[in-house]
mmCIF file of C-alpha atoms in Angstrom:
data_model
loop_
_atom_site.group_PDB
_atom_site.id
_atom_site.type_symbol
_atom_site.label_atom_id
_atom_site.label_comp_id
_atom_site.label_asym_id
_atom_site.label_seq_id
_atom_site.Cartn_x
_atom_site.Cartn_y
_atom_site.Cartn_z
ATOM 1 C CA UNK A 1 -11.609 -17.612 -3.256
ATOM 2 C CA UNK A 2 -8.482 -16.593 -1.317
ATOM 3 C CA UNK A 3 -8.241 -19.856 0.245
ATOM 4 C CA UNK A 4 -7.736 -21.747 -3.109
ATOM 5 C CA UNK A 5 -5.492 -19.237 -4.070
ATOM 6 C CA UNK A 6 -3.294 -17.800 -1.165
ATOM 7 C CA UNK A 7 -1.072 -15.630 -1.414
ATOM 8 C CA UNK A 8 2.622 -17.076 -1.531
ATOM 9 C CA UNK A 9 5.790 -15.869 -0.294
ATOM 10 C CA UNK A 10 9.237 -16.340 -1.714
ATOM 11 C CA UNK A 11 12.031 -16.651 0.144
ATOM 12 C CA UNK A 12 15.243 -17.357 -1.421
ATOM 13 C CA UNK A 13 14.345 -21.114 -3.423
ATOM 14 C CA UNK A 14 11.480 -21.718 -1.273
ATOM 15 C CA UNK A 15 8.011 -20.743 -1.568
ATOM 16 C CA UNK A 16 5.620 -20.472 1.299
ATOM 17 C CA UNK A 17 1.754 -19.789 1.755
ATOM 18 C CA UNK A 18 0.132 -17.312 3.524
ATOM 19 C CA UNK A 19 -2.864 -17.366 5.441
ATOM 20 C CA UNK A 20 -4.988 -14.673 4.570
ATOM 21 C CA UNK A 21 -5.717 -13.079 8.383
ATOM 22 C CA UNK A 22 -6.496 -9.622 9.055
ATOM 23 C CA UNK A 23 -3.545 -7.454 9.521
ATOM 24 C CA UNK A 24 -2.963 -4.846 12.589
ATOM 25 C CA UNK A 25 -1.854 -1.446 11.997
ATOM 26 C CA UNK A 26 1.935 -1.297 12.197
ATOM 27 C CA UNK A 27 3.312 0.320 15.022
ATOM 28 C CA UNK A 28 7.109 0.747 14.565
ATOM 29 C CA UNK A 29 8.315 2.040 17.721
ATOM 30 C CA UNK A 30 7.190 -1.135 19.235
ATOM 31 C CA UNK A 31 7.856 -5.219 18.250
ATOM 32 C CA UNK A 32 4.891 -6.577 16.951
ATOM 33 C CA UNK A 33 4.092 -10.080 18.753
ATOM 34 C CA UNK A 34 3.697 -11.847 15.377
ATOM 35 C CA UNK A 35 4.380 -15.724 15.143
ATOM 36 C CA UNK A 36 3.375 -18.074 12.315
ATOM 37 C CA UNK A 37 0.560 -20.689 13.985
ATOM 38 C CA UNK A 38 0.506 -24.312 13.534
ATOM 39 C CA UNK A 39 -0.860 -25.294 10.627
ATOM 40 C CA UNK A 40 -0.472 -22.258 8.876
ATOM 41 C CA UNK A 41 1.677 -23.678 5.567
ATOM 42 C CA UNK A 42 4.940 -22.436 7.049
ATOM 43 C CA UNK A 43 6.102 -25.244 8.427
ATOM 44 C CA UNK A 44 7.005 -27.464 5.276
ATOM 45 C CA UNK A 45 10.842 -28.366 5.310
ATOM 46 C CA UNK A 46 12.970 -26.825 2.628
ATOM 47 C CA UNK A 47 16.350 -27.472 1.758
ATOM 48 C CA UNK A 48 17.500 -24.152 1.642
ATOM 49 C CA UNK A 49 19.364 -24.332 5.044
ATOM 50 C CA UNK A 50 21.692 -26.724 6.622
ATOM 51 C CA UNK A 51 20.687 -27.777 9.994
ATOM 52 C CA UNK A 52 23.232 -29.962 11.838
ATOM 53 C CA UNK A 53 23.273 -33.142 14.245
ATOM 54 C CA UNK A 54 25.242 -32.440 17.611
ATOM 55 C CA UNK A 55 25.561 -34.415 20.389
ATOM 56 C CA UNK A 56 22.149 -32.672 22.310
ATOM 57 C CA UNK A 57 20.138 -32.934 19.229
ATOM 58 C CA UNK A 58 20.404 -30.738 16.061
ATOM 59 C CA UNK A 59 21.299 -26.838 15.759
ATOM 60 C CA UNK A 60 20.605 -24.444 12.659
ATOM 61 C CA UNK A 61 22.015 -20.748 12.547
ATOM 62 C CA UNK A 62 21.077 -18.204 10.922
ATOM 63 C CA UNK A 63 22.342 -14.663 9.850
ATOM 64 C CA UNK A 64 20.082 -12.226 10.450
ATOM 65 C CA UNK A 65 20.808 -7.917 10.134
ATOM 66 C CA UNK A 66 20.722 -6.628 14.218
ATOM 67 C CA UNK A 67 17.801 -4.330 13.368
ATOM 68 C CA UNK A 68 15.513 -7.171 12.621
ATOM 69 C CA UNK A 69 16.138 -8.892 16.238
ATOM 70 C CA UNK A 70 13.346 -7.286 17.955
ATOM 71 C CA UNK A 71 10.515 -8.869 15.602
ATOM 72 C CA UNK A 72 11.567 -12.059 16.594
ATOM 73 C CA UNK A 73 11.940 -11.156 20.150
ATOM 74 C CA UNK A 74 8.532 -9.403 20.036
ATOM 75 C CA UNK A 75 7.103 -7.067 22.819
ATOM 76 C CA UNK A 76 8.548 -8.483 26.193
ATOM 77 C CA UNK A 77 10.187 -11.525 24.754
ATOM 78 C CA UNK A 78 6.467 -13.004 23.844
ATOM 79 C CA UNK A 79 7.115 -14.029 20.347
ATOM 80 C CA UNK A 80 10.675 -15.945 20.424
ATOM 81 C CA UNK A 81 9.018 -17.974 23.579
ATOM 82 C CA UNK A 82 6.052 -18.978 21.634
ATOM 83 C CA UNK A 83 8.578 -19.304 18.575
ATOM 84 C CA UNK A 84 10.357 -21.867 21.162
ATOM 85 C CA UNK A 85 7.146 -23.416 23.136
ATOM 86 C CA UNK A 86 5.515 -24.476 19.858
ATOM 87 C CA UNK A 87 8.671 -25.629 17.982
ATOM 88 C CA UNK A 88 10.433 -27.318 21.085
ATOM 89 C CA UNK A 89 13.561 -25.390 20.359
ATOM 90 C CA UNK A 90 16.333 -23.205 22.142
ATOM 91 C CA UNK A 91 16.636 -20.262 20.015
ATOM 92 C CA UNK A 92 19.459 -17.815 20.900
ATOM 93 C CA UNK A 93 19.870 -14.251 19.615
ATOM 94 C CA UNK A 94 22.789 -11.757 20.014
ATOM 95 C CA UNK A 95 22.582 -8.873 21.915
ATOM 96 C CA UNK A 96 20.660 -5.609 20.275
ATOM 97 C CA UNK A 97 23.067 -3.465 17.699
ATOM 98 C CA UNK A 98 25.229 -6.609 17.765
ATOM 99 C CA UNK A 99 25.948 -8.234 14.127
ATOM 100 C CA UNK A 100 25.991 -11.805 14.349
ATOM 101 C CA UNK A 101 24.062 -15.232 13.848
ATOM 102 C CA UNK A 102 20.389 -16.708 15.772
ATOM 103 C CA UNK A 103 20.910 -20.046 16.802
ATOM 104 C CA UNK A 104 18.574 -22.424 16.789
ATOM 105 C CA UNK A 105 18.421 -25.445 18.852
ATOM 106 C CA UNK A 106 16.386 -28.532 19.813
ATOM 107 C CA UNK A 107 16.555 -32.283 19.939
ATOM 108 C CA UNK A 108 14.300 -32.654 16.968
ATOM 109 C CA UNK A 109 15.338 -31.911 13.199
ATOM 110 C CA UNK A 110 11.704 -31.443 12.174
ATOM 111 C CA UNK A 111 11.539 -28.932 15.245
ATOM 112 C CA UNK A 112 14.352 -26.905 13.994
ATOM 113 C CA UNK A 113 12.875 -26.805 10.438
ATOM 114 C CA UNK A 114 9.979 -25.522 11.809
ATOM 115 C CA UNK A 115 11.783 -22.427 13.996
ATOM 116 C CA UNK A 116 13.910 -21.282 11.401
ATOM 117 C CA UNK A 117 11.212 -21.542 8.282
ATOM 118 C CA UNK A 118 9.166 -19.189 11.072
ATOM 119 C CA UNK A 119 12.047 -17.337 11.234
ATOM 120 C CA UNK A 120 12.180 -16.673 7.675
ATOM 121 C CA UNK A 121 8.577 -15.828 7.524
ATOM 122 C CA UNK A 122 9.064 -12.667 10.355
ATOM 123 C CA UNK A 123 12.184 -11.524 8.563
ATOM 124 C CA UNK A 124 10.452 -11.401 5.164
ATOM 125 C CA UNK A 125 7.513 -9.831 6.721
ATOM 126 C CA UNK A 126 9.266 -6.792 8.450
ATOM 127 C CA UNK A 127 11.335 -6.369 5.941
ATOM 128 C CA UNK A 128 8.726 -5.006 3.862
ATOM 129 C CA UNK A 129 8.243 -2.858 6.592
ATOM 130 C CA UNK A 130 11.472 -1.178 6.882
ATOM 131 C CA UNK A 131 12.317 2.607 5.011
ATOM 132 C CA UNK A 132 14.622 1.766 1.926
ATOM 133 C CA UNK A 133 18.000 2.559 2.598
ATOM 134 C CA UNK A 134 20.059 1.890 -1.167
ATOM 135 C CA UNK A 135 18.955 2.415 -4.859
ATOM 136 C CA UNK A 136 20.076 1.644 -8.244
ATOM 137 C CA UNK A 137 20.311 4.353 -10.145
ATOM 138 C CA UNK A 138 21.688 5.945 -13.139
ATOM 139 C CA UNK A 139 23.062 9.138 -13.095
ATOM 140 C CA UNK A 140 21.881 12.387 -15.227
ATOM 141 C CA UNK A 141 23.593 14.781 -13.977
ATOM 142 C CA UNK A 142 25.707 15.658 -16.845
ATOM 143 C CA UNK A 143 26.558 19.624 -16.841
ATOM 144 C CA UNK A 144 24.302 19.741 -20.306
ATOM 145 C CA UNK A 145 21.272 18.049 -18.684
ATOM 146 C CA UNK A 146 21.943 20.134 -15.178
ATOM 147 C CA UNK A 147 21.873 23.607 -17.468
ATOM 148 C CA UNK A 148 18.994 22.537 -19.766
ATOM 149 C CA UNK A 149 17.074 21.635 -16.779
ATOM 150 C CA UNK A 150 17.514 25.008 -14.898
ATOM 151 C CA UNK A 151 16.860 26.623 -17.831
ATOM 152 C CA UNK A 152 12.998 24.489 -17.496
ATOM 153 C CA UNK A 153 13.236 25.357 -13.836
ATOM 154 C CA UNK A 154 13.566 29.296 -14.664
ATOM 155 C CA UNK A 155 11.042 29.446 -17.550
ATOM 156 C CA UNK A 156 8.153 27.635 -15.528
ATOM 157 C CA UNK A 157 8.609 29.625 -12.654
ATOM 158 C CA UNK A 158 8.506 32.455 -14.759
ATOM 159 C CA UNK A 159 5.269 31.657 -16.760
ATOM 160 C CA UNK A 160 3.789 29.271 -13.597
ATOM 161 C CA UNK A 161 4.418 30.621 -10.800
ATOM 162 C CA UNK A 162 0.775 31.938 -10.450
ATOM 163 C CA UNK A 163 -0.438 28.281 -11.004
ATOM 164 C CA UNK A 164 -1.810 26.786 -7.684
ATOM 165 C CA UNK A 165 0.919 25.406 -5.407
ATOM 166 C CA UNK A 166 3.948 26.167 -8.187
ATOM 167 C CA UNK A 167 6.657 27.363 -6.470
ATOM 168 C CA UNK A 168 11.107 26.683 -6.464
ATOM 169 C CA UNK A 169 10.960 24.307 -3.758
ATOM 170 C CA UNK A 170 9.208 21.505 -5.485
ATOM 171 C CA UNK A 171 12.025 20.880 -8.324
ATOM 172 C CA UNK A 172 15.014 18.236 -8.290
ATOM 173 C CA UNK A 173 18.245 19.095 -7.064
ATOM 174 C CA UNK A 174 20.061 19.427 -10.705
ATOM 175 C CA UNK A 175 23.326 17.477 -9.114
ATOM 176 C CA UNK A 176 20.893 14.502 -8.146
ATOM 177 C CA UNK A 177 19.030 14.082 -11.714
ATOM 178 C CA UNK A 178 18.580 10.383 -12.121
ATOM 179 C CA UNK A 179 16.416 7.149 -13.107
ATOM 180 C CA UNK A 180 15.562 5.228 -10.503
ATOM 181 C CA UNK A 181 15.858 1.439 -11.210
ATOM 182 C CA UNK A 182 14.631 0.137 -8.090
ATOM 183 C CA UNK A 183 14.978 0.816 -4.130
ATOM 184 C CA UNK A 184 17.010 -1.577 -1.538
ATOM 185 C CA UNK A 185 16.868 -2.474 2.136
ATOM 186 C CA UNK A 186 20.437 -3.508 3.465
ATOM 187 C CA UNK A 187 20.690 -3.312 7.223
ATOM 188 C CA UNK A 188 24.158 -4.008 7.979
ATOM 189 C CA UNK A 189 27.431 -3.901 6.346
ATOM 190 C CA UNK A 190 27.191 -7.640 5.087
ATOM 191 C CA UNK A 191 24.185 -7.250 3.285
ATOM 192 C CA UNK A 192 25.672 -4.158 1.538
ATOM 193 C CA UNK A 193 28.733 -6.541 0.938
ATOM 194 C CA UNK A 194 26.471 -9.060 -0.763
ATOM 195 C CA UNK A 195 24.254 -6.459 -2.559
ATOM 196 C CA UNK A 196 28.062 -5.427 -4.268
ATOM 197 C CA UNK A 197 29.103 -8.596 -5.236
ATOM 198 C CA UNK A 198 25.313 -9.064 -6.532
ATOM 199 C CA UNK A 199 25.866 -6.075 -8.950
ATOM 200 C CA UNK A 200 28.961 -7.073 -10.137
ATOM 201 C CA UNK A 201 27.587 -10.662 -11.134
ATOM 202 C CA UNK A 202 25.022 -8.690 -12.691
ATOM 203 C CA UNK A 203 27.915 -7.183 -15.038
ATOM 204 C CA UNK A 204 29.556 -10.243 -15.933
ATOM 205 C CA UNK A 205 26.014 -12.405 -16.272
ATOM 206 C CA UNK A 206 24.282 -9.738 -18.845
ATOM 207 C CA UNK A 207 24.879 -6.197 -18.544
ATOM 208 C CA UNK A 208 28.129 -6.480 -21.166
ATOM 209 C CA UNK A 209 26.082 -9.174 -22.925
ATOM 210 C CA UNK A 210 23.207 -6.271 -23.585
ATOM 211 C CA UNK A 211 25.405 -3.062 -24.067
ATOM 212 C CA UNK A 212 28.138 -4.411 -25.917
ATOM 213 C CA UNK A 213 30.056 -3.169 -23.861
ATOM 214 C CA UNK A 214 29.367 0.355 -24.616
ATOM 215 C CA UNK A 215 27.719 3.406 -23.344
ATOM 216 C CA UNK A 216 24.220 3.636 -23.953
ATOM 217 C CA UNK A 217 23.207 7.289 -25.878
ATOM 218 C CA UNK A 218 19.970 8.190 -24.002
ATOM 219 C CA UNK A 219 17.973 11.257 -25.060
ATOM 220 C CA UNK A 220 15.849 13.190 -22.291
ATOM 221 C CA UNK A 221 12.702 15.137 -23.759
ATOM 222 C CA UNK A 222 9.542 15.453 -22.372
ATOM 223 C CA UNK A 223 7.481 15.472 -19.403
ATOM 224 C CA UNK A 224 4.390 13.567 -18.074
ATOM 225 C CA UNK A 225 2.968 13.314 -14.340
ATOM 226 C CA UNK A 226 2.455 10.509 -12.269
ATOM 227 C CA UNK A 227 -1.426 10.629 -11.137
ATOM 228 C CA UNK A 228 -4.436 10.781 -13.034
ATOM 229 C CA UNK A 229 -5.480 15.123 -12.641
ATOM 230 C CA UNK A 230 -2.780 17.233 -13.839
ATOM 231 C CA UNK A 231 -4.587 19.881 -11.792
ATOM 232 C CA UNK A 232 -3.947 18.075 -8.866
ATOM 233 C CA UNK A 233 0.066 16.675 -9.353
ATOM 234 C CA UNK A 234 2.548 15.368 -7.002
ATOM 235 C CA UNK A 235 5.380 14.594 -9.363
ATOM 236 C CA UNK A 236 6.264 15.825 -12.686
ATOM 237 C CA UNK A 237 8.767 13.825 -14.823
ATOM 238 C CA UNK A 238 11.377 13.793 -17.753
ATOM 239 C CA UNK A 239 10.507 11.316 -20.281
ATOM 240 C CA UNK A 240 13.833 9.266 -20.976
ATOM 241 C CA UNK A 241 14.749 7.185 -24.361
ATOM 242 C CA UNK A 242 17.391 5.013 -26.524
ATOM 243 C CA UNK A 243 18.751 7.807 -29.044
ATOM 244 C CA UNK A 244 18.574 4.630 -31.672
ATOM 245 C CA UNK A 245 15.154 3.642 -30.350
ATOM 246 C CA UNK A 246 16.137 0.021 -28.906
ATOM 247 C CA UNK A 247 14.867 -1.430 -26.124
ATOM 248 C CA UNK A 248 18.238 -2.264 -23.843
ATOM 249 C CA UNK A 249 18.046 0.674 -21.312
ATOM 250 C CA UNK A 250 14.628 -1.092 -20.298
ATOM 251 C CA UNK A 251 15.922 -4.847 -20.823
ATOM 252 C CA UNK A 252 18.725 -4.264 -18.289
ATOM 253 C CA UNK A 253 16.859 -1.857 -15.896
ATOM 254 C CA UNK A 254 14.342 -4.533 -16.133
ATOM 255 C CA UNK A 255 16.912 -7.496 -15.759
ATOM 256 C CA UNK A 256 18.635 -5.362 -12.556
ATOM 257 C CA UNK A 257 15.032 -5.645 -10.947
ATOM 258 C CA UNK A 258 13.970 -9.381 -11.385
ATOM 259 C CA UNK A 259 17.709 -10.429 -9.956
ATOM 260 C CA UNK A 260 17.396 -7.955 -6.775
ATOM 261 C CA UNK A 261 14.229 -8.740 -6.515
ATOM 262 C CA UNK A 262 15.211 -12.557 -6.547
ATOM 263 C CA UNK A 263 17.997 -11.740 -4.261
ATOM 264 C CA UNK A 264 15.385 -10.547 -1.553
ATOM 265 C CA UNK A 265 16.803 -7.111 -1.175
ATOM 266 C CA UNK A 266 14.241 -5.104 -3.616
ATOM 267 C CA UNK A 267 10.596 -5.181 -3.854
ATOM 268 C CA UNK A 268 8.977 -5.743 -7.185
ATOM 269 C CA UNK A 269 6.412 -2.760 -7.401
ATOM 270 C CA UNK A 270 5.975 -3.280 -11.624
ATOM 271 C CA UNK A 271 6.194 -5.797 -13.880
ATOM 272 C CA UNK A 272 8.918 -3.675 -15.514
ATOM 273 C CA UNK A 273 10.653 -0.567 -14.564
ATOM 274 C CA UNK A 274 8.998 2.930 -15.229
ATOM 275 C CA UNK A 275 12.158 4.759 -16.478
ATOM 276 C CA UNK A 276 11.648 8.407 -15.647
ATOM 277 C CA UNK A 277 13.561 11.332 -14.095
ATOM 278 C CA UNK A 278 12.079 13.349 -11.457
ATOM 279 C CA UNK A 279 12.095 17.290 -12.062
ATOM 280 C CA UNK A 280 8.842 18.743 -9.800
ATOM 281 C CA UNK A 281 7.760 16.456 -6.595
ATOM 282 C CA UNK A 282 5.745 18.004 -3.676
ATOM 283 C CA UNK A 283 7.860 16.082 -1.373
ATOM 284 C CA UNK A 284 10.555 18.394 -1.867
ATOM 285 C CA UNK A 285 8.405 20.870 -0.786
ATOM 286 C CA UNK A 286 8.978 20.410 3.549
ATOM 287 C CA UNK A 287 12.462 18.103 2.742
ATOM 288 C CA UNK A 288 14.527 19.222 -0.121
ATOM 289 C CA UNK A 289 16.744 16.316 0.487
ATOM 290 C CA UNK A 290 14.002 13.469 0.132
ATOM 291 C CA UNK A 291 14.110 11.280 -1.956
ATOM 292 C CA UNK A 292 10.842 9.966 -3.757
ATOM 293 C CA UNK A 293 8.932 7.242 -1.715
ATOM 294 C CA UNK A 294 8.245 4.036 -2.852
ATOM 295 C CA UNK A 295 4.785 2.265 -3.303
ATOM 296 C CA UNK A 296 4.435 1.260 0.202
ATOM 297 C CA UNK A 297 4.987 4.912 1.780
ATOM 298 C CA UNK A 298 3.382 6.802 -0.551
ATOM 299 C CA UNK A 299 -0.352 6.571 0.978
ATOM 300 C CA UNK A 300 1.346 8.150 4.158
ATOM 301 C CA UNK A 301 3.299 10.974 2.229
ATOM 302 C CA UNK A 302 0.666 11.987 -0.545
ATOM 303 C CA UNK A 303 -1.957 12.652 2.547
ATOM 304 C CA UNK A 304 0.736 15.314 3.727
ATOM 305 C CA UNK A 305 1.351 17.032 0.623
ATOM 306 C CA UNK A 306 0.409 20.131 -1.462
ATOM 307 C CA UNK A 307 -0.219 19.221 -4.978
ATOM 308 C CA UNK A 308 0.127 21.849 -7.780
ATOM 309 C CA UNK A 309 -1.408 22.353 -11.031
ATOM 310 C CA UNK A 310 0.610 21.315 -13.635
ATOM 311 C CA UNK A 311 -1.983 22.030 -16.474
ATOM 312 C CA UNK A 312 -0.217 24.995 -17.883
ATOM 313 C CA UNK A 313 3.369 23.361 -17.611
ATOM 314 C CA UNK A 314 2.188 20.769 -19.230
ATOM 315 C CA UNK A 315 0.788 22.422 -22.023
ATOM 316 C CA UNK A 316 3.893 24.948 -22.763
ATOM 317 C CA UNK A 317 6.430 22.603 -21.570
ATOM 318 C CA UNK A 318 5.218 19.401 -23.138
ATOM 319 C CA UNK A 319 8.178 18.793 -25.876
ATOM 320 C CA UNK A 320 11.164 20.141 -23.504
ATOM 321 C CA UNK A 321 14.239 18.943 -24.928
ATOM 322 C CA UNK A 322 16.874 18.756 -21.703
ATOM 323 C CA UNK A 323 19.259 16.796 -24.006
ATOM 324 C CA UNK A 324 21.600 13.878 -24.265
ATOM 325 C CA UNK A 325 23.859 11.813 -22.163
ATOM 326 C CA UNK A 326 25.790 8.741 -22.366
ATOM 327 C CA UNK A 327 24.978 6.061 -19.627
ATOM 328 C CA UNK A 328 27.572 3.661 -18.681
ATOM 329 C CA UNK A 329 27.245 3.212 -15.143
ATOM 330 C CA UNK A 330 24.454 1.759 -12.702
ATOM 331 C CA UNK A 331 25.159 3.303 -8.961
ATOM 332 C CA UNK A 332 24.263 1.765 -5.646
ATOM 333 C CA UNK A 333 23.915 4.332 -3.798
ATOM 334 C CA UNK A 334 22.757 5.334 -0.252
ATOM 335 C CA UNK A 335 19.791 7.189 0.342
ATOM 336 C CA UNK A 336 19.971 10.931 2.424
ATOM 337 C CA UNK A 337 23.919 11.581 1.203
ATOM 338 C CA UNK A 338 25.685 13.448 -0.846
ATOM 339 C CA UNK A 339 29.294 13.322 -2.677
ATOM 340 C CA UNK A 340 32.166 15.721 -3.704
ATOM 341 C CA UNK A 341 29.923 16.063 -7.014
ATOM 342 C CA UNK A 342 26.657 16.529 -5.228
ATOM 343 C CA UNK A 343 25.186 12.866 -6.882
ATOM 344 C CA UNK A 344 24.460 10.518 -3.761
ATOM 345 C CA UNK A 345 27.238 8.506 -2.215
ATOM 346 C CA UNK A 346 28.043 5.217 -3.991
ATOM 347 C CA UNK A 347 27.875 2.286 -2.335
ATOM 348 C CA UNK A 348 28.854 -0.062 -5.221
ATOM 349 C CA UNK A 349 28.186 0.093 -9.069
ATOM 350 C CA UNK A 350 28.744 -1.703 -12.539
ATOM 351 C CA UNK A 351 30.536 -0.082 -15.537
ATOM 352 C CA UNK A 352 29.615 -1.492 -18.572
ATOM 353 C CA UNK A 353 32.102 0.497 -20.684
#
């Protein structure tokens, strides 16, 4: 019963409905003519936007990242003019590559309510659709954990390399060993901005409250896979723990996610965060600089790859101890870069020691 229980979609305080339609392939090289029809649930007024009284009517703006113009524009202008034929409004947008706000105007309020809650609804909806650019991370690349781990690399390629599809380009670059806590999408410098200040509230609101203030002693031993055959693997991981067997490395990873998710910059793929560290993933195997996809690409990039037989690894490498490291630092960082160290660039992080 999908129609007694749509699907809803939050977008900042508000919460809208979505009518459950079927969906066209995506087709990113071109604007999808995609507009919310009447009657659809999304044009209920929320307060979460300040639309003003001029002397021609009333006028709401709104800040919106350049790349995302061209959904609202749709192919050959067709979705802002039924944006504006349906709503009565004006609506204004800057030129393409150019940072600024879409203005929308009309003479009446509910009008404007209704363009800019549609509005909302695109941006949410192609936002989804956009590569992640940022992640939060924290680092492992500690010189112990780099040698232990090329030590694993060297001992599996010499007892695996006759396994099917085992082979030096499928493990992590030792200088980018990390746990992912969750992947962003910030397209343009302000969102960035706002993604820093984010992490930073994070650190006063309760990162300190959780760590004490102190680095967190992690221990890294073990490895599992991702899918169900271990015949048949795409990524093998390093199992990662509290050396004193609490739960805070998980409460704040977990806390990071729910307030960028919140914030409309992450998408929640868990209910909590699957701590792991990356050692073997096919995808390295065309693109040693990729990163690992996230939920939404990975039905595109698992039909491309070569899996490999991890059965053997598994069994003599089960128990591999690649040692421990203190953690007192969450990085932003940008995806497909690199810094004096060889970790990704840092956009922004939080020191909690």
């Amino acid at each position: 019963m999908e129609v007694l229980r749509p699907t809803l979609i939050r977008i900042g305080p508000c919460v809208y409905r979505k009518n459950h339609i079927r969906e066209q392939v995506y087709q990113p090289e071109e604007a999808e003519d995609f507009c919310a029809g009447v009657g659809d649930g999304t044009d209920e007024p929320c307060d979460a936007f300040v639309v003003e009284e001029t002397e021609r009517g009333y006028q709401c703006a709104v800040a919106i990242p350049s790349p995302l113009y061209k959904y609202i524009i749709g192919k050959k202008g067709e979705t802002k003019k039924k944006l504006e034929t349906e709503t009565r409004t004006s609506i204004s947008i800057p030129k393409p590559g150019v940072e600024g706000e879409i203005v929308i105007t009309g003479q009446h309020r509910n009008g404007v309510i209704s363009a800019r809650t549609r509005i909302d609804v695109l941006v949410e909806s192609f936002r989804k659709k956009q590569p992640f650019t940022h992640f939060l991370s924290f680092a492992l690349n500690h010189p112990t954990i780099q040698e232990k781990f090329l030590q694993f690399k060297e001992e599996v390629l010499e007892k695996c390399t006759n396994d099917y599809g085992v082979s030096s380009s499928l493990f992590q670059n030792p200088a980018k060993l990390h746990l992912t806590i969750g992947t962003l999408v910030l397209l343009n410098e302000q969102e960035i901005q706002k993604a820093q200040e984010l992490l930073q509230r994070c650190k006063e609101d309760f990162a300190d409250t959780i760590t004490g203030g102190k680095p967190l002693l992690v221990e890294v031993a073990g490895i599992e896979y991702m899918n169900d055959d271990p015949a048949m693997m795409d990524v093998l991981y390093a199992k990662v723990h509290m050396k004193d067997g609490s739960n805070r490395l998980q409460l704040i990873a977990d806390r990071l996610m729910d307030r960028f998710v919140t914030s409309g910059f992450m998408m929640k793929e868990w209910d909590r965060v699957k701590l792991h560290a990356t050692v073997m993933n096919t995808i390295f195997r065309k693109d040693p600089s990729a990163e690992e996809q996230t939920n939404r690409t990975a039905g595109r990039s698992f039909k491309e790859r070569e899996s490999f037989d991890g059965r053997k690894i598994l069994k003599l490498f089960e128990n591999f101890h690649f040692g421990e490291v203190q953690l007192n630092t969450v990085y932003m960082s940008q995806r497909f870069s690199t810094d004096s160290s060889g970790y990704y660039a840092t956009s922004g992080q939080l020191m909690f020691s």
